[in-house]
XYZ file of C-alpha atoms in Angstrom:
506
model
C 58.147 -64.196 69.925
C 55.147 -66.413 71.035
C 52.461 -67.245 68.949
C 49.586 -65.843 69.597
C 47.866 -68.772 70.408
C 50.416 -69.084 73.601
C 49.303 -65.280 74.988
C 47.581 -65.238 78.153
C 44.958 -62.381 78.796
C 45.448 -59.896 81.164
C 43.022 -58.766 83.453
C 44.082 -55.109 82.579
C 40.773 -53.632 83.987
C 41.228 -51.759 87.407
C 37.811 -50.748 89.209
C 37.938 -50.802 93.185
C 41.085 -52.147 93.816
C 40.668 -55.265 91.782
C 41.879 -56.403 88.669
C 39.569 -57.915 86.416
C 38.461 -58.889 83.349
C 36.175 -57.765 81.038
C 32.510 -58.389 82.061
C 31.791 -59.641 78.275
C 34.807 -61.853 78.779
C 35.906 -60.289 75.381
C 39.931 -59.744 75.089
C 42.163 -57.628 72.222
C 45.507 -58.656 70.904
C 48.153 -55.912 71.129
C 50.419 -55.841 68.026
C 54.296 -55.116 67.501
C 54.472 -52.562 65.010
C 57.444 -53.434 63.823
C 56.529 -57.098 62.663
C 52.169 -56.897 63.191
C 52.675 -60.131 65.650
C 50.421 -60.000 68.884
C 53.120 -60.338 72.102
C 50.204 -58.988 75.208
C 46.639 -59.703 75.230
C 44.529 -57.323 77.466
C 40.467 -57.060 78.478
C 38.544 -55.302 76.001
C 36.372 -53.369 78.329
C 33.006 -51.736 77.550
C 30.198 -49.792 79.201
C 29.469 -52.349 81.728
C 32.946 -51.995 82.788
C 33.358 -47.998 82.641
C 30.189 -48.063 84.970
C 31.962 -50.118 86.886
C 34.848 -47.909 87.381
C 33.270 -44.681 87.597
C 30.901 -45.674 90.535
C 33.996 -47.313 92.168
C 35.472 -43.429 91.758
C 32.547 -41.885 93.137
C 32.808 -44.012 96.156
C 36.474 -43.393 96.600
C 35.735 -39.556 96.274
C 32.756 -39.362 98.361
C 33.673 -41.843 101.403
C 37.301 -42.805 100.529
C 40.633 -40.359 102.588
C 42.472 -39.462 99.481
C 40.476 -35.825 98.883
C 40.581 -35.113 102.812
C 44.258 -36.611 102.809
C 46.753 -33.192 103.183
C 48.920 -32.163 100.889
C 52.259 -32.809 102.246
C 51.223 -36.715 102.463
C 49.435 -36.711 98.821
C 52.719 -34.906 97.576
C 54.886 -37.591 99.188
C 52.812 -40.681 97.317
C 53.458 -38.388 94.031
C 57.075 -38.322 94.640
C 57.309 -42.560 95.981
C 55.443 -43.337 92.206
C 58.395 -41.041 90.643
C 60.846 -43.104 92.083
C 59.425 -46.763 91.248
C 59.150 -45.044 87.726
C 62.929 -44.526 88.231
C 63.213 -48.223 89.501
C 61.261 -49.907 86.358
C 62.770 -47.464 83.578
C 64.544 -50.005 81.802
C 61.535 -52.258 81.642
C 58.715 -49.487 81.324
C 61.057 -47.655 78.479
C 61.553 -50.893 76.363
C 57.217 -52.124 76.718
C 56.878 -48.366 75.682
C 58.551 -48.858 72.407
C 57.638 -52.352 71.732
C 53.845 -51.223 72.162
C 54.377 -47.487 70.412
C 56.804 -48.439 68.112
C 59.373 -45.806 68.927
C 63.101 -46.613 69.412
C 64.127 -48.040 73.129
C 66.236 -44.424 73.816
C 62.735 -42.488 72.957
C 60.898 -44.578 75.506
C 63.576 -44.104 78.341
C 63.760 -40.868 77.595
C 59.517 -40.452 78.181
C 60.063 -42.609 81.535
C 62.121 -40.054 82.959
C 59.664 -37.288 81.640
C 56.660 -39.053 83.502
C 58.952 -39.337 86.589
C 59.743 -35.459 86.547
C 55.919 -35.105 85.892
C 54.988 -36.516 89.234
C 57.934 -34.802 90.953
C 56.704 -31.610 89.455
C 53.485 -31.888 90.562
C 54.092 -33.255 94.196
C 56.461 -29.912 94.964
C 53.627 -27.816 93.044
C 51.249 -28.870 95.486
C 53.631 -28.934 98.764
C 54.353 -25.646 98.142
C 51.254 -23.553 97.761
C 49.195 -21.850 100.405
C 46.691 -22.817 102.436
C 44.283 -19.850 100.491
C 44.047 -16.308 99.332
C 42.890 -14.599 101.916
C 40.263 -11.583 100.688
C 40.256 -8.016 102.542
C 36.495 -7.748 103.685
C 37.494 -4.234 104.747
C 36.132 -5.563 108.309
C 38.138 -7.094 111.567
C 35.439 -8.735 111.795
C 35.310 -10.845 108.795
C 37.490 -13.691 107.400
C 37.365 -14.379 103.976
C 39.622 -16.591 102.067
C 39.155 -18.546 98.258
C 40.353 -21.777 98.590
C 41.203 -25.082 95.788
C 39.100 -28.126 96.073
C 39.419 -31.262 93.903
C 36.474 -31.644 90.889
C 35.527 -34.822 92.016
C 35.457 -37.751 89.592
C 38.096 -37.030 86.231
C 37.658 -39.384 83.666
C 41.006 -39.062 81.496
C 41.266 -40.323 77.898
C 44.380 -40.620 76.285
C 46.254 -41.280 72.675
C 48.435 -43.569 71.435
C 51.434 -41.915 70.276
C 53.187 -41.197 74.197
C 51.134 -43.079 76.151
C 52.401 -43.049 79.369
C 54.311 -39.373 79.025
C 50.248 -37.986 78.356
C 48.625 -40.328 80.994
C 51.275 -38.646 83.258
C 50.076 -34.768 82.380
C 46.678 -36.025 83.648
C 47.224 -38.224 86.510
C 50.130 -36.386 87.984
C 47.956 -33.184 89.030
C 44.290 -35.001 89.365
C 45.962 -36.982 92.312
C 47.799 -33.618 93.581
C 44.637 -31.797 93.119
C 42.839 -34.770 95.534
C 40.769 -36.065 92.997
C 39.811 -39.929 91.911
C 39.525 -40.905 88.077
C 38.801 -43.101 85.570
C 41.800 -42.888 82.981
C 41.160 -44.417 79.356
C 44.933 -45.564 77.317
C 44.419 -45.826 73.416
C 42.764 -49.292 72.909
C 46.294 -49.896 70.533
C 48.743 -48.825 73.367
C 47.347 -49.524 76.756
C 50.481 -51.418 78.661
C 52.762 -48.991 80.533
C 49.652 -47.016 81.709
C 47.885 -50.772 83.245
C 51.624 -50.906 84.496
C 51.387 -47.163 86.261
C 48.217 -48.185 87.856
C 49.997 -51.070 89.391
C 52.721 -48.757 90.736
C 50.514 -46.430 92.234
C 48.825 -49.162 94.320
C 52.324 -50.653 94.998
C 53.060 -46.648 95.909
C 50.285 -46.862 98.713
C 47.125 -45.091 97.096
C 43.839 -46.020 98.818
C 41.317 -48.349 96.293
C 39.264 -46.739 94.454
C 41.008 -44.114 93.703
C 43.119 -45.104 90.386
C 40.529 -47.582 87.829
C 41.735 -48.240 84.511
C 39.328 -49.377 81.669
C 41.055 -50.810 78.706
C 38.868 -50.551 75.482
C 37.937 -48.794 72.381
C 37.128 -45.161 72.194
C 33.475 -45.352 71.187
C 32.377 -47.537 74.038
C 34.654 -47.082 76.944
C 35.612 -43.009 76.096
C 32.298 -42.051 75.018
C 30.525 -43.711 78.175
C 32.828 -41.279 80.255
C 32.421 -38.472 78.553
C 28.715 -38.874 79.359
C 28.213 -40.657 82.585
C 26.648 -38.129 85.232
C 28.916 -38.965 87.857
C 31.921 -37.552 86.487
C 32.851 -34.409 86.944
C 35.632 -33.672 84.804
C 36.574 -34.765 81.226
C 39.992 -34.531 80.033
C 41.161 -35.756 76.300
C 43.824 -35.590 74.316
C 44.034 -36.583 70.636
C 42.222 -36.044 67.481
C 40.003 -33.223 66.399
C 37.351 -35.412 65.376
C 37.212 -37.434 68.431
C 38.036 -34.479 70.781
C 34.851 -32.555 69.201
C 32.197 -35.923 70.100
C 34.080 -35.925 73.674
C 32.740 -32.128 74.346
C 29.563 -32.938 72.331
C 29.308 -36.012 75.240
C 29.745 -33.822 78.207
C 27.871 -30.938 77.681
C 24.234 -32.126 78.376
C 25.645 -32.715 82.293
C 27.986 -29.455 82.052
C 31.415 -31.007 83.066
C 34.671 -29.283 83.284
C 35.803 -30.261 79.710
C 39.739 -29.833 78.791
C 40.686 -31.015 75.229
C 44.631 -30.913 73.954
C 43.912 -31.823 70.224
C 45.853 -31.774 67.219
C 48.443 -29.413 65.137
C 49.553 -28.457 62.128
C 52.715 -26.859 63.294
C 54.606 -24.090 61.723
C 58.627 -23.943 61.743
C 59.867 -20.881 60.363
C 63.517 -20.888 59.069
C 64.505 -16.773 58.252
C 68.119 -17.078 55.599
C 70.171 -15.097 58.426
C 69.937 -18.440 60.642
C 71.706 -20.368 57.983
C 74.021 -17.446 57.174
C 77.235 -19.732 58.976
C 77.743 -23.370 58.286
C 76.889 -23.960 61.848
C 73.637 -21.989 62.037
C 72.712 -23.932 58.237
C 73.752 -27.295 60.238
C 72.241 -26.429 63.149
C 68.485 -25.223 61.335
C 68.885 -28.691 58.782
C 69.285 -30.999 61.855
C 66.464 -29.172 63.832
C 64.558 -29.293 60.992
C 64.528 -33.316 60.656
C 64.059 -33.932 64.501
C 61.003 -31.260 64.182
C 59.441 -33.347 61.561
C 60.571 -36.679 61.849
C 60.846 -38.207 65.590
C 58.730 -40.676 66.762
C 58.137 -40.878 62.475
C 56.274 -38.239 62.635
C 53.441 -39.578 65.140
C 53.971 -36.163 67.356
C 51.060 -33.859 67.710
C 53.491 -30.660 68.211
C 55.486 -31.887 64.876
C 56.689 -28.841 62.962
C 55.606 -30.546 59.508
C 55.300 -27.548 57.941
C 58.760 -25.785 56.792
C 58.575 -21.829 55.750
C 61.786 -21.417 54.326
C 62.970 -18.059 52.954
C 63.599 -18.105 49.459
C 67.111 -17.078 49.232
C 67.911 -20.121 50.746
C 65.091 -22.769 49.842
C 67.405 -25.060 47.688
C 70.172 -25.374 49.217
C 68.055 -25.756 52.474
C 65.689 -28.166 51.439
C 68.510 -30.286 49.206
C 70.581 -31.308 52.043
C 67.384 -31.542 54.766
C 66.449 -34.462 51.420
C 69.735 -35.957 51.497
C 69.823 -36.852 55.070
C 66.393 -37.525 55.489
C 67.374 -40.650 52.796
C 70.068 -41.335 55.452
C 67.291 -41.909 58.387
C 67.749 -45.457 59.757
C 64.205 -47.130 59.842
C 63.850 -50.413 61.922
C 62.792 -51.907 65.166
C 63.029 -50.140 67.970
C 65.481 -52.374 70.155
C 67.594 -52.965 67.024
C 71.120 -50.483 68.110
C 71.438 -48.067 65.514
C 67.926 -47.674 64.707
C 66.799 -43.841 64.966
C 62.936 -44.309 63.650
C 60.529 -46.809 64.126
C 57.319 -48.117 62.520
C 53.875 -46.191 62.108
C 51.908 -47.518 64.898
C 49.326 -49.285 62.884
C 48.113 -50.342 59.171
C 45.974 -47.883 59.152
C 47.986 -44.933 60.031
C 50.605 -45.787 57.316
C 47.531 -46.020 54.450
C 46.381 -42.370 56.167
C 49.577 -41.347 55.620
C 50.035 -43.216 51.927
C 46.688 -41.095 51.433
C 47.877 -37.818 51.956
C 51.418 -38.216 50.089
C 49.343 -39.683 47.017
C 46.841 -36.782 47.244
C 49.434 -34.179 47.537
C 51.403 -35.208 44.537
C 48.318 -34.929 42.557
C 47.867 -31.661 43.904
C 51.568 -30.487 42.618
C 54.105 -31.330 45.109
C 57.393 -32.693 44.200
C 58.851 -35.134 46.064
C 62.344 -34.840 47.126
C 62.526 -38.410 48.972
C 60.854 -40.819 50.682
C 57.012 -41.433 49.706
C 56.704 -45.077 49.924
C 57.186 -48.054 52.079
C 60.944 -48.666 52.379
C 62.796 -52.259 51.649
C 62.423 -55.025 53.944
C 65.925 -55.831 56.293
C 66.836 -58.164 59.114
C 65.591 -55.095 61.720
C 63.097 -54.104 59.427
C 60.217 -56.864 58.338
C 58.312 -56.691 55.355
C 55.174 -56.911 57.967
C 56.029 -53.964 59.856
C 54.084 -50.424 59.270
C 57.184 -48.896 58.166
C 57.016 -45.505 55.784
C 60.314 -43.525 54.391
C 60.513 -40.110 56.020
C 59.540 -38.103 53.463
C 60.035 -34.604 51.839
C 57.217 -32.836 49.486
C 58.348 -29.428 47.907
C 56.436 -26.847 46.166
C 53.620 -26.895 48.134
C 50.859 -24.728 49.066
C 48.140 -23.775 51.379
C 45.467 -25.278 49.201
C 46.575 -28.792 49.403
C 45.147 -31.373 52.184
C 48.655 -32.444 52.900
C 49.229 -28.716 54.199
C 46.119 -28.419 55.946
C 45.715 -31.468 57.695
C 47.453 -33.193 60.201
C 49.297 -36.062 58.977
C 50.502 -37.765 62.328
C 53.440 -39.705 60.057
C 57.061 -38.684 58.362
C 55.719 -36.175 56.114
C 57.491 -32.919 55.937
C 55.942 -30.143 53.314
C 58.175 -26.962 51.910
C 56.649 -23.314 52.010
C 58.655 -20.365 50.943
C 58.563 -16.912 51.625
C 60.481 -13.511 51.049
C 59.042 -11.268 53.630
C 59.075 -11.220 57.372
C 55.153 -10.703 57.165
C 54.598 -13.108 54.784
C 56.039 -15.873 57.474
C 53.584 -14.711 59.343
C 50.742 -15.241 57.329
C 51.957 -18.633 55.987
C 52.554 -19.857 59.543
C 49.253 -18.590 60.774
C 47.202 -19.658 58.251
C 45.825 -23.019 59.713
C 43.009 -23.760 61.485
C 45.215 -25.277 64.349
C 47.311 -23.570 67.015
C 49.462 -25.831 69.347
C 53.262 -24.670 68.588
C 55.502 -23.628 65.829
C 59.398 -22.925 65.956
C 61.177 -19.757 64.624
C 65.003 -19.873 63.357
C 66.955 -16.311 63.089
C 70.037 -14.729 64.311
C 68.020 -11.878 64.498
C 67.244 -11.328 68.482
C 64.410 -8.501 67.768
C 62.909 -9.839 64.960
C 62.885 -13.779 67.015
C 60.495 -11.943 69.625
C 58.407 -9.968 67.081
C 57.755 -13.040 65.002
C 57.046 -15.268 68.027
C 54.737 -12.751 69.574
C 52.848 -12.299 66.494
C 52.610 -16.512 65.965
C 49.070 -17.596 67.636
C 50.311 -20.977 68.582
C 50.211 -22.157 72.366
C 54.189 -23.075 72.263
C 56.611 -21.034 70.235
C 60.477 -22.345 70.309
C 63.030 -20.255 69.036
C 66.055 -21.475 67.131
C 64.869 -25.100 68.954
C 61.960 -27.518 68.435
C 60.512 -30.071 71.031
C 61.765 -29.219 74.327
C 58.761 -29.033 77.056
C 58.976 -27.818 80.975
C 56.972 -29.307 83.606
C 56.552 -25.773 84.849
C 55.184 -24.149 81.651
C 51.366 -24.856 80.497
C 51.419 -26.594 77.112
C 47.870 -25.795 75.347
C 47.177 -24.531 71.614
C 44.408 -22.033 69.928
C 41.735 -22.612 67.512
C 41.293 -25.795 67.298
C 44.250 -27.776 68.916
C 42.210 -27.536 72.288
C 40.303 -25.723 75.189
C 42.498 -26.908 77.879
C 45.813 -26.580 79.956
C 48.408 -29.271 80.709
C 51.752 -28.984 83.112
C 52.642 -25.925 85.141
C 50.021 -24.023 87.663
C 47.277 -24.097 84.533
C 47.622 -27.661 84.566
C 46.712 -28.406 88.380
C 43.932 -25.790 88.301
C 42.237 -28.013 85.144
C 41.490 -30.358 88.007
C 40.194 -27.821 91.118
C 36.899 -25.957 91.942
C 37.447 -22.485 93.512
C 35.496 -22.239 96.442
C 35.282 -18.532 99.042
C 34.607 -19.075 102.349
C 33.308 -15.802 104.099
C 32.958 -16.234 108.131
C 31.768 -13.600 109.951
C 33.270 -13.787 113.419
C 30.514 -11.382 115.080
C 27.172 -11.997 112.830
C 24.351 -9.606 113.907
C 20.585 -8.730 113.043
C 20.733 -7.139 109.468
C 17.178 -5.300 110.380
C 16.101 -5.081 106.889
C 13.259 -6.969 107.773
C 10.084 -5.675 110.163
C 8.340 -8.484 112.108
C-alpha cells in the first residue's frame, strides 16, 4: 500500500456539476481499518462548501427539469444507475470493505441491495397514479390530491453501510423529483463520491446530485440549518440525531431521523427443543449479534433466553463465537472484520470493562485478539464477545454498543420476555424464536419495535418501511412510507362552472 505521502487528493466535493475541492484547500486521510494506513485522500469540506451545494440545489429545483421531468423518464434514470451499480459491483463491493472494514462478500452483498433499492423505487414511482381524485358531490367540480417533491433534501448519513443507507435516501428523493445535498460519514465517504459519479454518468441534469465530504459538526449541522432546505433526513446516533432536529426546527423542515437500537432477540426453549431448531437459534443468534462486528444499528445484542435452556444455549453460542475468524476483509476465509476506527474499539473496550464491574461474566472474547498475517497488530480489531448474567441496570444493557458485544438475559415466563425485551428506551427491531405459531404472533404483536423477525434476524424488503419507536427515530425508510418522507401533498379543487357566491351586498 502507498505511503501516505504518495496519496493524491480527491476533489470529492460535488456542487453544480463540478468537482472540486475544498474552498479551505483543507484535505482528510481515509484509513484502512484493518492496518490504520491512509490508501484515499478526499476534500474536507465545510460551511463555505455546504453553501455552496445547497444554493446549487435550489437552483436545480427551482429552474433546473428534473422536478417537472415525468415519472416514467425519472424512473428509467433510477433503473440505468441500478444497472452501472450492477456493472461496478466488484469494484464498489471491495472500496466498501476496504473503507468500512467489513469482509469483501458483505460489501457485494450491500451493492446488490443499493441496486434493488433504485429498482424498487423506479417501479414504485412508474406505477402509481396520476392522483386521488376527491368526490366534491358536484359534476361540476374536480378535485384531486396530488404528490409533489419537498424541494431541497439535505441527507446525512453513517458510517457503518454507507452506500446501502445513502441508497434508502437518494433512491426515493430522486423518484419523488427532488434535488439534495447528501452528507457520507467524514470516515467512510468513497462509494457514495463514487454513486454521485454514476448518477451523472446515468444522465441526471447538474445540480441536482452535490456531495459535501466533511465532518458532522460543520458540513451536517450547516444543513440541518440552512433556510433553503426543505427536508432533513439522518441516520445514526441518538446524540447527533437529537442536535440535527434541534438544527431544523427554527425554519420548520420536514425532519426524518432513523437512529439507534438496542435490539431485543427473544429465544422461547420450544425453538431449541430439536437439534436443528437449537442449531438453527445458536447460528441466528451469532449472525444477530456479530456481523459487520457488531457495527449494525438493528443488531439483536441483547439475548432473552429462557431459563430451561440458558446454559446449554449460551455454552455453545461461547464456543463458536471463539471460533469467529477475525481479519481483513479481502483475506478468503475471513468472516469479521475490524471496528471501523480507534475510537469505536476504546467505546467498545469501555462498555465491556464497565459491565464486568457491574457483574457480568464473561464467557469469551473481551479483549483485542492476537496479531496474524491477515490480522495486524495496527488494525481496530476486538474478539466477538459474550457477557452473561446480566441485567437491565448495567450500561452495557442499556446502551448501544455498535461493536461484538452480545449480553445474556433470562427469563421463565412468556410475559416476562416481554417486559425484558421492551424495557429500553429504543425501538428499531427485535427477533422472536419459537415453534410455537400463536404464541410467535402474540409476542411479536406485543414487541414495540419498528421490525420484528420471527425465527430469523436481518433480512430487510425494499417494499416494507423500516423505522423504530421511542427513540430509534421519527422517520420512514423503503416501501410507500419511504417515498412519501420526500413529497408534499397538495389538493387541487377546479371548479369547472364558478359563479357569484352572493354572500356579499355591493
Amino acid at each position: 500500500m502507498a505511503d501516505s505521502t504518495a496519496l493524491r487528493a480527491r476533489d470529492t466535493i460535488h456542487a453544480g456539476g463540478e468537482w472540486r475541492p475544498a474552498a479551505s484547500g483543507a484535505t482528510r486521510e481515509i484509513l484502512d481499518p484493518a492496518d490504520a494506513r491512509p490508501f484515499a485522500v478526499v476534500a474536507e469540506g465545510d460551511e463555505k462548501d455546504t453553501d455552496l451545494a445547497v444554493a446549487a440545489a435550489r437552483r436545480a429545483f427551482d429552474e433546473g427539469p428534473w422536478p417537472r421531468t415525468p415519472v416514467t423518464e425519472r424512473a428509467a434514470l433510477l433503473r440505468r444507475v441500478a444497472d452501472l451499480l450492477v456493472r461496478d459491483r466488484e469494484e464498489l463491493g471491495l472500496l466498501e470493505a476496504q473503507d468500512a472494514g467489513k469482509t469483501v462478500e458483505e460489501g457485494r452483498v450491500d451493492i446488490d441491495c443499493v441496486a434493488d433499492a433504485f429498482r424498487y423505487f423506479a417501479d414504485l414511482v412508474a406505477a402509481e397514479a396520476p392522483g386521488r381524485v376527491v368526490d366534491a358531490g358536484s359534476p361540476d367540480v374536480h378535485s384531486v390530491v396530488v404528490h409533489e417533491p419537498v424541494g431541497v433534501c439535505a441527507l446525512i448519513t453513517p458510517w457503518n453501510y454507507p452506500l446501502l443507507q445513502a441508497s434508502w435516501k437518494i433512491a426515493p428523493a430522486l423518484a419523488a423529483g427532488n434535488t439534495f445535498v447528501v452528507k457520507p460519514s467524514e470516515i467512510t465517504p468513497l462509494t457514495t463520491v463514487a454513486l454521485i459519479g454514476l448518477l451523472t454518468e446515468a444522465g441526471l441534469p447538474a445540480g441536482v446530485a452535490n456531495i459535501v465530504t466533511g465532518p458532522g459538526h460543520t458540513v451536517g449541522a450547516r444543513m440541518a440549518e440552512h433556510p433553503d432546505v426543505d427536508l432533513v433526513s439522518f441516520t445514526g446516533g441518538l446524540v447527533s440525531g437529537t442536535k440535527v432536529a434541534q438544527a431544523a426546527a427554527p425554519t420548520v423542515k420536514k425532519v426524518a431521523l432513523e437512529l439507534g437500537g438496542k435490539n431485543p432477540n427473544v429465544v422461547f426453549a420450544d425453538a431449541c427443543a430439536t437439534e436443528e431448531g437449537f442449531d438453527t437459534a445458536v447460528d441466528q443468534a451469532l449472525n444477530a449479534a456479530f456481523i459487520h462486528s457488531g457495527q449494525v444499528c438493528s443488531a439483536g445484542a441483547r439475548l432473552i433466553v429462557e431459563e430451561s435452556v440458558r446454559d446449554r444455549f449460551v455454552a455453545e453460542l461461547a464456543r463458536r463465537a471463539e471460533k469467529i475468524r477475525l481479519g481483513r476483509g479481502t483475506e478468503d476465509g475471513v468472516e469479521c472484520g475490524p471496528l471501523v476506527s480507534a475510537q469505536q474499539r476504546e467505546k467498545v473496550e469501555a462498555y465491556v470493562e464497565s459491565a464486568l464491574k457491574e457483574g457480568a461474566v464473561l464467557r469469551c472474547g473481551g479483549k483485542r485478539p492476537e496479531p496474524a498475517p491477515e490480522r495486524p497488530a495496527s488494525g481496530y480489531f476486538y474478539e466477538p464477545t459474550v457477557l452473561d448474567r446480566c441485567h437491565r441496570e448495567m450500561r452495557v444493557v442499556r446502551e448501544e454498543v455498535f461493536g461484538p458485544v452480545l449480553t445474556v438475559e433470562t427469563f421463565r415466563t412468556e410475559d416476562e420476555a416481554v417486559a425484558l425485551a421492551n424495557d429500553t428506551e429504543y425501538g428499531l427491531a427485535g427477533g422472536v424464536w419459537t415453534a410455537d405459531p400463536g404464541r410467535a404472533r402474540r409476542v411479536a404483536g406485543r414487541l414495540r419495535h419498528g421490525t420484528v423477525w420471527i425465527n430469523d434476524f436481518h433480512p430487510y424488503l425494499p417494499q416494507a418501511e423500516w423505522g423504530g419507536f421511542g427513540k430509534s427515530g421519527t422517520g420512514r425508510e423503503l416501501g410507500p412510507a419511504g417515498l412519501a418522507e420526500y413529497r408534499e401533498t397538495k389538493h387541487v379543487y377546479q371548479n369547472l362552472a364558478p359563479a357569484p357566491v352572493r354572500w356579499f351586498r355591493g
